[in-house]
PDB file of C-alpha atoms in Angstrom:
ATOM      1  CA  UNK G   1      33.164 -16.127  42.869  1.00 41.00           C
ATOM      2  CA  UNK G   2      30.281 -14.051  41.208  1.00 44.00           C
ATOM      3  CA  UNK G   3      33.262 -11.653  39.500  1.00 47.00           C
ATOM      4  CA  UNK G   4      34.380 -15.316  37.388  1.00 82.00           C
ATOM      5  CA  UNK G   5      30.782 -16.554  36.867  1.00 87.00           C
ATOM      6  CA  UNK G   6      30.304 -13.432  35.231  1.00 87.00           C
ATOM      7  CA  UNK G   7      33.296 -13.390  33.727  1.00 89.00           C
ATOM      8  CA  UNK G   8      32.808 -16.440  32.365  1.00 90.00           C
ATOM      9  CA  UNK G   9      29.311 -16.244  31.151  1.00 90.00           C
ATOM     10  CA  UNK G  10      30.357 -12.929  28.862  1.00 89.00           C
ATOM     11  CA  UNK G  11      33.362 -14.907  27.409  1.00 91.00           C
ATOM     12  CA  UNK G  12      30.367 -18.249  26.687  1.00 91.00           C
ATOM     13  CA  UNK G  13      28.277 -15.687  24.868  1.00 91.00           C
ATOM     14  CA  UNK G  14      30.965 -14.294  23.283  1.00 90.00           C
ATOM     15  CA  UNK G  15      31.948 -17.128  21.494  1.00 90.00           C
ATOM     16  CA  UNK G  16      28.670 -17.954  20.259  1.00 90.00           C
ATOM     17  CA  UNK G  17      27.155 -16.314  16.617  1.00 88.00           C
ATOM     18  CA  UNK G  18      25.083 -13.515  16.525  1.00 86.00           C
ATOM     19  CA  UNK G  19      22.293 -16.692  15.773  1.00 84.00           C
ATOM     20  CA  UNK G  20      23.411 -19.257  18.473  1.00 86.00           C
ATOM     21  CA  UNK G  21      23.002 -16.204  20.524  1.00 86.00           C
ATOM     22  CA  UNK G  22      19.761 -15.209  19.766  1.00 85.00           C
ATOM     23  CA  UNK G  23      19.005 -19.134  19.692  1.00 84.00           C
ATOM     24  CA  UNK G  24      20.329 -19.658  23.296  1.00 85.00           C
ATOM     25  CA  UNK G  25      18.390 -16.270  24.498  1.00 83.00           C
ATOM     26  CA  UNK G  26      14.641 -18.354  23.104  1.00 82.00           C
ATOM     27  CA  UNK G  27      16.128 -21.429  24.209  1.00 82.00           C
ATOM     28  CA  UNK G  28      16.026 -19.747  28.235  1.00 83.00           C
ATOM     29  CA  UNK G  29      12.624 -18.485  27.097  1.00 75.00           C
ATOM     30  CA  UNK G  30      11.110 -21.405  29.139  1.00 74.00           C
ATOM     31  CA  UNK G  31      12.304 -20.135  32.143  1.00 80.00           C
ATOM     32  CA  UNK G  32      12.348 -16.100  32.128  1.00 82.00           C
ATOM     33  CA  UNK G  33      10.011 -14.225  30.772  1.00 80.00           C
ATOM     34  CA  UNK G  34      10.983 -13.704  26.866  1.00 72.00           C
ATOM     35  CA  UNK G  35      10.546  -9.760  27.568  1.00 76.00           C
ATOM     36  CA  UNK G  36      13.355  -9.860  30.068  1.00 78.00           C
ATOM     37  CA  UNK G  37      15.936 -11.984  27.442  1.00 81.00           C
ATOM     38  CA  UNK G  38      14.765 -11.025  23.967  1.00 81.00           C
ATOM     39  CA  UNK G  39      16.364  -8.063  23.895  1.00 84.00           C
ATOM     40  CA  UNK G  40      19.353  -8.431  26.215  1.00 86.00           C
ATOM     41  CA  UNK G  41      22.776  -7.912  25.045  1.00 89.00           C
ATOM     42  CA  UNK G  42      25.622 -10.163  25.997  1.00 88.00           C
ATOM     43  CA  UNK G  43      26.674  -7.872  29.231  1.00 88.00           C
ATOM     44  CA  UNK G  44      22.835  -7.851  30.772  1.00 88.00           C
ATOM     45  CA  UNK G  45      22.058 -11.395  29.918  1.00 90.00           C
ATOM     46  CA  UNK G  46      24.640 -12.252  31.792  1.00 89.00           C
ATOM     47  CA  UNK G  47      23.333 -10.065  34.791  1.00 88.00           C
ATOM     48  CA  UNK G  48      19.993 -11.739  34.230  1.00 88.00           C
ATOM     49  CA  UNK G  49      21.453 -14.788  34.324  1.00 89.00           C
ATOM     50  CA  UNK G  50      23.193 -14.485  37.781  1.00 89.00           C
ATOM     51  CA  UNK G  51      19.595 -13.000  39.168  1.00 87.00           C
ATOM     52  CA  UNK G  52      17.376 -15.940  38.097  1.00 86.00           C
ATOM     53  CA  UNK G  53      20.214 -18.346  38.672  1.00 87.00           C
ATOM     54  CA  UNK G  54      22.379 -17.684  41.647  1.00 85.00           C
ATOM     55  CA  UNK G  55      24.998 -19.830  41.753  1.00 85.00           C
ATOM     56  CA  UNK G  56      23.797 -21.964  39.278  1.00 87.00           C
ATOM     57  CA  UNK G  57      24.083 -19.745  35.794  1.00 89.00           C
ATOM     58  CA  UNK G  58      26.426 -21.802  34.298  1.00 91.00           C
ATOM     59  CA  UNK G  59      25.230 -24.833  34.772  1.00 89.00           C
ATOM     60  CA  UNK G  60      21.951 -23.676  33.408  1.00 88.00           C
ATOM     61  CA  UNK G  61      24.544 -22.027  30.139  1.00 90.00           C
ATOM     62  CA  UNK G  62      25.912 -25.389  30.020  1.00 88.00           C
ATOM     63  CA  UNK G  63      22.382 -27.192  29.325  1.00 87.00           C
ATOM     64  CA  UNK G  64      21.461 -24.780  26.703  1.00 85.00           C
ATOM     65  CA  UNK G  65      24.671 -24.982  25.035  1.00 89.00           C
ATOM     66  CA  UNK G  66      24.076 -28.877  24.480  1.00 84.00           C
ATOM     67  CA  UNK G  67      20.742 -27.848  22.920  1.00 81.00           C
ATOM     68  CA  UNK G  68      22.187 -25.978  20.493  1.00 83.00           C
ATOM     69  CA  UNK G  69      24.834 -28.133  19.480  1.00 83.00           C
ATOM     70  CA  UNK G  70      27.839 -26.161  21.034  1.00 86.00           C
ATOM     71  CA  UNK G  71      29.127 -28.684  23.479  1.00 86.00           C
ATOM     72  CA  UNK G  72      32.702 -27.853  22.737  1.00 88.00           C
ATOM     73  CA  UNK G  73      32.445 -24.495  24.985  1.00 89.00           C
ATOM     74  CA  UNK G  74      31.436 -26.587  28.047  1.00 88.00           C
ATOM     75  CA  UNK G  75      34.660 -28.401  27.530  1.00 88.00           C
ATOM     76  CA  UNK G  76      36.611 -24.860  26.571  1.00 88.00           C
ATOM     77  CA  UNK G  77      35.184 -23.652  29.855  1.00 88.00           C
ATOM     78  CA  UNK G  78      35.047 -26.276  31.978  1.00 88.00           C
ATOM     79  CA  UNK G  79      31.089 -25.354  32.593  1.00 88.00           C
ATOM     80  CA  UNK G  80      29.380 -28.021  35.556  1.00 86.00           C
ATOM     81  CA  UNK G  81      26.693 -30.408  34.329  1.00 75.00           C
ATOM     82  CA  UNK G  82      23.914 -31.003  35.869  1.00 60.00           C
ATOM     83  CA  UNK G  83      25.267 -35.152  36.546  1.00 50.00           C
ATOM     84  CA  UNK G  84      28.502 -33.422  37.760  1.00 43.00           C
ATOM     85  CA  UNK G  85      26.437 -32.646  41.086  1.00 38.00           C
ATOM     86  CA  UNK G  86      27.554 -34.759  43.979  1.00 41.00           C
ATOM     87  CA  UNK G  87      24.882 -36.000  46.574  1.00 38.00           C
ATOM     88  CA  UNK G  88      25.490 -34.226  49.947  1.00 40.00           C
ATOM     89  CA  UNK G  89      24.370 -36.757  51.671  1.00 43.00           C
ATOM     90  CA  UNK G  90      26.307 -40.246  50.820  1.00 41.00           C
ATOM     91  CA  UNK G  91      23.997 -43.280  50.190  1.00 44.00           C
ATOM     92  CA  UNK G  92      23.351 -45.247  53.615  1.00 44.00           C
ATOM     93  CA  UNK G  93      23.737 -49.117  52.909  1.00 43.00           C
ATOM     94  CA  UNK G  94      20.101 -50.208  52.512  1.00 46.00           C
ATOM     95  CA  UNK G  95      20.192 -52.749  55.567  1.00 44.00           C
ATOM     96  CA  UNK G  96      16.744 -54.084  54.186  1.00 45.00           C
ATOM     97  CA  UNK G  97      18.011 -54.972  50.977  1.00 42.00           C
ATOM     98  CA  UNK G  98      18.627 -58.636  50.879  1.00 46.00           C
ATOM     99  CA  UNK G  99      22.256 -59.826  50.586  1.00 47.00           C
ATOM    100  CA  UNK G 100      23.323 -60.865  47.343  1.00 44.00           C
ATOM    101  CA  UNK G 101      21.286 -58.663  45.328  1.00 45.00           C
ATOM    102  CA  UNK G 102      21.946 -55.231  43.858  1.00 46.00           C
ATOM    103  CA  UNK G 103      20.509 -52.008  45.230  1.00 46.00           C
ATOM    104  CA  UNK G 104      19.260 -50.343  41.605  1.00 44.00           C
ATOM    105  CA  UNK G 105      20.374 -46.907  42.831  1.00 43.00           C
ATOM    106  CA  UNK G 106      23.802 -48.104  44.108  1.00 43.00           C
ATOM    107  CA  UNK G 107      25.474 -48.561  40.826  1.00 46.00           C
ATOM    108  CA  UNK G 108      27.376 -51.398  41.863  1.00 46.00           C
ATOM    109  CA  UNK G 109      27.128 -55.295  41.169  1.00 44.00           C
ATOM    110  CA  UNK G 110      26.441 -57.379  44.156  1.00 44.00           C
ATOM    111  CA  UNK G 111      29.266 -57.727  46.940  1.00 45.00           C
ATOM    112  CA  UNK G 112      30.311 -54.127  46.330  1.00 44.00           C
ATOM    113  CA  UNK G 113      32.248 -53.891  42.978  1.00 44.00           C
ATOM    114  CA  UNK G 114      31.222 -51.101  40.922  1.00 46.00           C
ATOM    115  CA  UNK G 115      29.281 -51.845  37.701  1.00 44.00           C
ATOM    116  CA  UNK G 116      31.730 -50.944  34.401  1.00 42.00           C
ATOM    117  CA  UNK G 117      31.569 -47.943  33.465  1.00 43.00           C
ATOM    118  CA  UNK G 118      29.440 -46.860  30.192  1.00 48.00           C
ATOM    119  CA  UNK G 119      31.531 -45.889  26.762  1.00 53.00           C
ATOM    120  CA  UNK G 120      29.669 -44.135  24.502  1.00 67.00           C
ATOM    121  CA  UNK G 121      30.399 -44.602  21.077  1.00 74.00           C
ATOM    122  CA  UNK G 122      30.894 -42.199  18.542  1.00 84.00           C
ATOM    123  CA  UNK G 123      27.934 -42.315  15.708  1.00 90.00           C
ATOM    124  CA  UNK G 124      29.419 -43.835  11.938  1.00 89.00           C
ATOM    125  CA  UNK G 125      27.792 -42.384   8.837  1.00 88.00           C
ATOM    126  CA  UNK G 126      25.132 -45.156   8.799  1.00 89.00           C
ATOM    127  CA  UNK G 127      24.107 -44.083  12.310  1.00 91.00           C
ATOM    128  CA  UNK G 128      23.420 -40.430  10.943  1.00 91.00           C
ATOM    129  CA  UNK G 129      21.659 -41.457   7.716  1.00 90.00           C
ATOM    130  CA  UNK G 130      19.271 -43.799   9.716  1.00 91.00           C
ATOM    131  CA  UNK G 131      18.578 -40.523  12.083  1.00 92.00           C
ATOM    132  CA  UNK G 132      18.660 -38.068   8.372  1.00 91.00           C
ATOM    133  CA  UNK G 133      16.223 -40.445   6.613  1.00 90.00           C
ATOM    134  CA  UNK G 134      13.247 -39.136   9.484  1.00 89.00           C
ATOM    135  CA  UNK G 135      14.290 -35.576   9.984  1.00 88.00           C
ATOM    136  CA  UNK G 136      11.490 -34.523   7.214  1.00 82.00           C
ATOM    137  CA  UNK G 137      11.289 -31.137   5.899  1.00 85.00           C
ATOM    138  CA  UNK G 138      11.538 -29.286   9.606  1.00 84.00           C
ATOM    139  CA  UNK G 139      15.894 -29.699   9.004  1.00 90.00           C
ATOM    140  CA  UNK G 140      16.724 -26.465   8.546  1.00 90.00           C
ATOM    141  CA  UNK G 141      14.879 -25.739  11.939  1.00 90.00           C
ATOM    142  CA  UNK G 142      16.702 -28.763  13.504  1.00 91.00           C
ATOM    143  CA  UNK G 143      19.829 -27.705  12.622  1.00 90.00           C
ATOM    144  CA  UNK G 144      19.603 -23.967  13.599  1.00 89.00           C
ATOM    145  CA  UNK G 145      17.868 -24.237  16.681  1.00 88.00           C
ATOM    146  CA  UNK G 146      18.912 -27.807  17.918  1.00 89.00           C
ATOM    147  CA  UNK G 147      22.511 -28.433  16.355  1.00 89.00           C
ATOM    148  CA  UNK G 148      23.793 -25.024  16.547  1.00 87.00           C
ATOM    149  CA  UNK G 149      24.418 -24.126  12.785  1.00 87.00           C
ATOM    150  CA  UNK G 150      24.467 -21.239  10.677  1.00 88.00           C
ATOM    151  CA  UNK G 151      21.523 -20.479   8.602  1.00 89.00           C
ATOM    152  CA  UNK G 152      24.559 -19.341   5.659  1.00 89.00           C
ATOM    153  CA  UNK G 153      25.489 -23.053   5.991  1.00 89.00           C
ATOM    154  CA  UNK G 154      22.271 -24.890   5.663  1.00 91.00           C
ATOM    155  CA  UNK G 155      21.606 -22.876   2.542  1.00 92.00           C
ATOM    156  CA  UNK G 156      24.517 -23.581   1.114  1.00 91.00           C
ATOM    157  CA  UNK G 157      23.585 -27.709   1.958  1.00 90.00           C
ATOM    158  CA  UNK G 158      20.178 -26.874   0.296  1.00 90.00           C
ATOM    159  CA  UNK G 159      22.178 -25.676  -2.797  1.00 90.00           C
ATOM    160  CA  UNK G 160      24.701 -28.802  -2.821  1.00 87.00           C
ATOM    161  CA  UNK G 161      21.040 -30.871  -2.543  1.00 86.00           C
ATOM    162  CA  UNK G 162      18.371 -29.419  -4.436  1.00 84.00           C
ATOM    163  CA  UNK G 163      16.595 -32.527  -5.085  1.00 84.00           C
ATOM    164  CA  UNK G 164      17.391 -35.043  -1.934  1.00 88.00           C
ATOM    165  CA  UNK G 165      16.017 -34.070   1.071  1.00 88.00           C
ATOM    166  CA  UNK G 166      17.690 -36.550   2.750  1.00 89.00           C
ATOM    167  CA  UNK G 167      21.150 -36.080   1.746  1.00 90.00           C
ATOM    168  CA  UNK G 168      20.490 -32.385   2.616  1.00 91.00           C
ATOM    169  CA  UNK G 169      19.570 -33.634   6.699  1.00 91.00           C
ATOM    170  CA  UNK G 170      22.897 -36.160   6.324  1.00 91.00           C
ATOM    171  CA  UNK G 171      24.838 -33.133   5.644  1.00 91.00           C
ATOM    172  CA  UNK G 172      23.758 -31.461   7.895  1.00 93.00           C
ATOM    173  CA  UNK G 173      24.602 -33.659  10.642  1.00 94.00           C
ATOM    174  CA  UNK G 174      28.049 -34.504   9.249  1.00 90.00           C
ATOM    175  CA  UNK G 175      28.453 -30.494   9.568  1.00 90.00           C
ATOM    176  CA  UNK G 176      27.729 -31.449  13.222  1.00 91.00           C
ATOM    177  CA  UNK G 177      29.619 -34.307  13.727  1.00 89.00           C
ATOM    178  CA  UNK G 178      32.811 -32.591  12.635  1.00 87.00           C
ATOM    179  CA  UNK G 179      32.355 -30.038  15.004  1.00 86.00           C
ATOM    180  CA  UNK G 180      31.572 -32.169  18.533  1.00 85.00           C
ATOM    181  CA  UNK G 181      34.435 -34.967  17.242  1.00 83.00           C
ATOM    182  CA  UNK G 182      34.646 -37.059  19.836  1.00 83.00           C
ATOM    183  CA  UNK G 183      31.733 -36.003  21.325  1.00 84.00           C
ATOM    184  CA  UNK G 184      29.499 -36.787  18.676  1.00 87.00           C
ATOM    185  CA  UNK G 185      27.718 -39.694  20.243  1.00 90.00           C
ATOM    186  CA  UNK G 186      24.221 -41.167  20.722  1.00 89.00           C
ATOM    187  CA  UNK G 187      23.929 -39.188  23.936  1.00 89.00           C
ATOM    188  CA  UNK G 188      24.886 -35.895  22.816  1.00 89.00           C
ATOM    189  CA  UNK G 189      22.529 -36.073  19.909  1.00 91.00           C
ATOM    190  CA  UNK G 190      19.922 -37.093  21.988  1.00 89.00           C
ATOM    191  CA  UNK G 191      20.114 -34.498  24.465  1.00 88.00           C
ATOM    192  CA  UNK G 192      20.218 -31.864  21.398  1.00 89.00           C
ATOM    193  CA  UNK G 193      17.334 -33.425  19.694  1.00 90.00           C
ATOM    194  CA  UNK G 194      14.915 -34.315  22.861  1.00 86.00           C
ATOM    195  CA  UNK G 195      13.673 -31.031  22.730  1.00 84.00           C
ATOM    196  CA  UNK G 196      12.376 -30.541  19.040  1.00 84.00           C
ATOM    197  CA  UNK G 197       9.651 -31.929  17.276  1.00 83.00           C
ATOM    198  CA  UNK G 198      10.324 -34.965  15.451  1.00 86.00           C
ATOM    199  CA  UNK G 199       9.323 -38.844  14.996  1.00 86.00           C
ATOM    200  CA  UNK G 200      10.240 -40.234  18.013  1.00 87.00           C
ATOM    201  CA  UNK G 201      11.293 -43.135  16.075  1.00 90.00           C
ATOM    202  CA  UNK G 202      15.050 -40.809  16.139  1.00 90.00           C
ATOM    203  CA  UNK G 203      14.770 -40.289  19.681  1.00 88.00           C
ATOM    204  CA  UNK G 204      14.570 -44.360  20.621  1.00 89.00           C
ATOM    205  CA  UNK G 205      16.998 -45.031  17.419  1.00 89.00           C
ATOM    206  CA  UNK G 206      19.306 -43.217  19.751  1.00 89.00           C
ATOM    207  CA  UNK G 207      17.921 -44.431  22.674  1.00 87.00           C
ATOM    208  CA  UNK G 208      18.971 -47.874  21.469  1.00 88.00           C
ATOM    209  CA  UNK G 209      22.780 -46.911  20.689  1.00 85.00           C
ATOM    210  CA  UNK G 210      23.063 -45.974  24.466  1.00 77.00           C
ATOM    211  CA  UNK G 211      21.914 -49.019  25.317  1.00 57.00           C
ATOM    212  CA  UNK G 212      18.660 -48.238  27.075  1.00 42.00           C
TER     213      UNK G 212
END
């Protein structure tokens, strides 16, 4: 089992940029010492990975990896989320809960049927201008440390946009959108974005398309 964590762990870094990877290594900053991950290669983060995290390594990959905007390799790898964890120990039915009303941790509806499930929808183009129009001058940091995307790239967007900062941020986030397709929802930009420093005005915007 440790011989395919491992495995798999090399091939996740692997696939990442020489920046996502050096992103993803200050990303796990909050939890080991930045003198232990700083200067790891690929091959000894991964051993550092499997010593902090036993057992739990990829899942902790997997949560970084949404950070930085590269969500597709949790899908290419089938990496565990943290939701993905089932409860060991089933939910008793709450005999003091009155009948005909719903037990808020249950997710069902009263009588037992289970509530409908959620379906997140993809963002449109006004979505992402709405969330472009507060980004503010902190983009380029955003989008390399948050969304996952090249520095070469974001230049380039600066050059396409010398004189709208906004349309520079939209771009930016269209470079994103391509690249989760249909994963590019309220959610996933949320859980990129929660992290960084911006108007939290973005953060509930989202908020709201989830339905919160």
């Amino acid at each position: 089992m440790a011989r395919d964590e491992r495995a798999t762990l090399l091939e996740v870094h692997q696939a990442l940029s020489e920046e996502q990877f050096q992103n993803l290594k200050y990303l796990l900053g909050s939890k080991i010492p930045d003198g232990l991950v700083l200067q790891a290669s690929r091959p000894e983060l991964c051993l550092i990975l499997l010593q902090r995290f036993p057992g739990n390594s990829l899942r902790e990959i997997a949560r970084i990896l949404r950070q930085i905007g590269r969500s597709d390799l949790i899908q290419r790898f089938q990496l565990p989320l943290e939701e993905q964890i089932p409860e060991e120990n089933p939910r008793e039915p709450n005999r003091d809960t009155p009948n005909g009303t719903r037990d808020p941790t249950s997710g069902q509806h009263p009588g037992g049927i289970p509530a409908p499930p959620v379906n997140p929808r993809r963002l449109t183009e006004k979505d992402l201008m709405r969330v472009a129009k507060r980004l503010g001058k902190e983009w380029q940091e955003v989008g390399i440390l948050h969304l996952g995307l090249e520095q070469s790239r974001l230049d380039q967007i600066q050059e396409e946009n010398p004189n709208n900062s906004t349309m520079r941020s939209f771009e930016m986030l269209r470079d994103w959108q391509r690249r989760q397709r249909e994963e590019a929802t309220a959610s996933q930009l949320l859980a990129c974005l929660e992290d960084a420093h911006l108007d939290p005005e973005i953060l509930n915007f989202l908020r709201s398309l989830q339905g919160n």
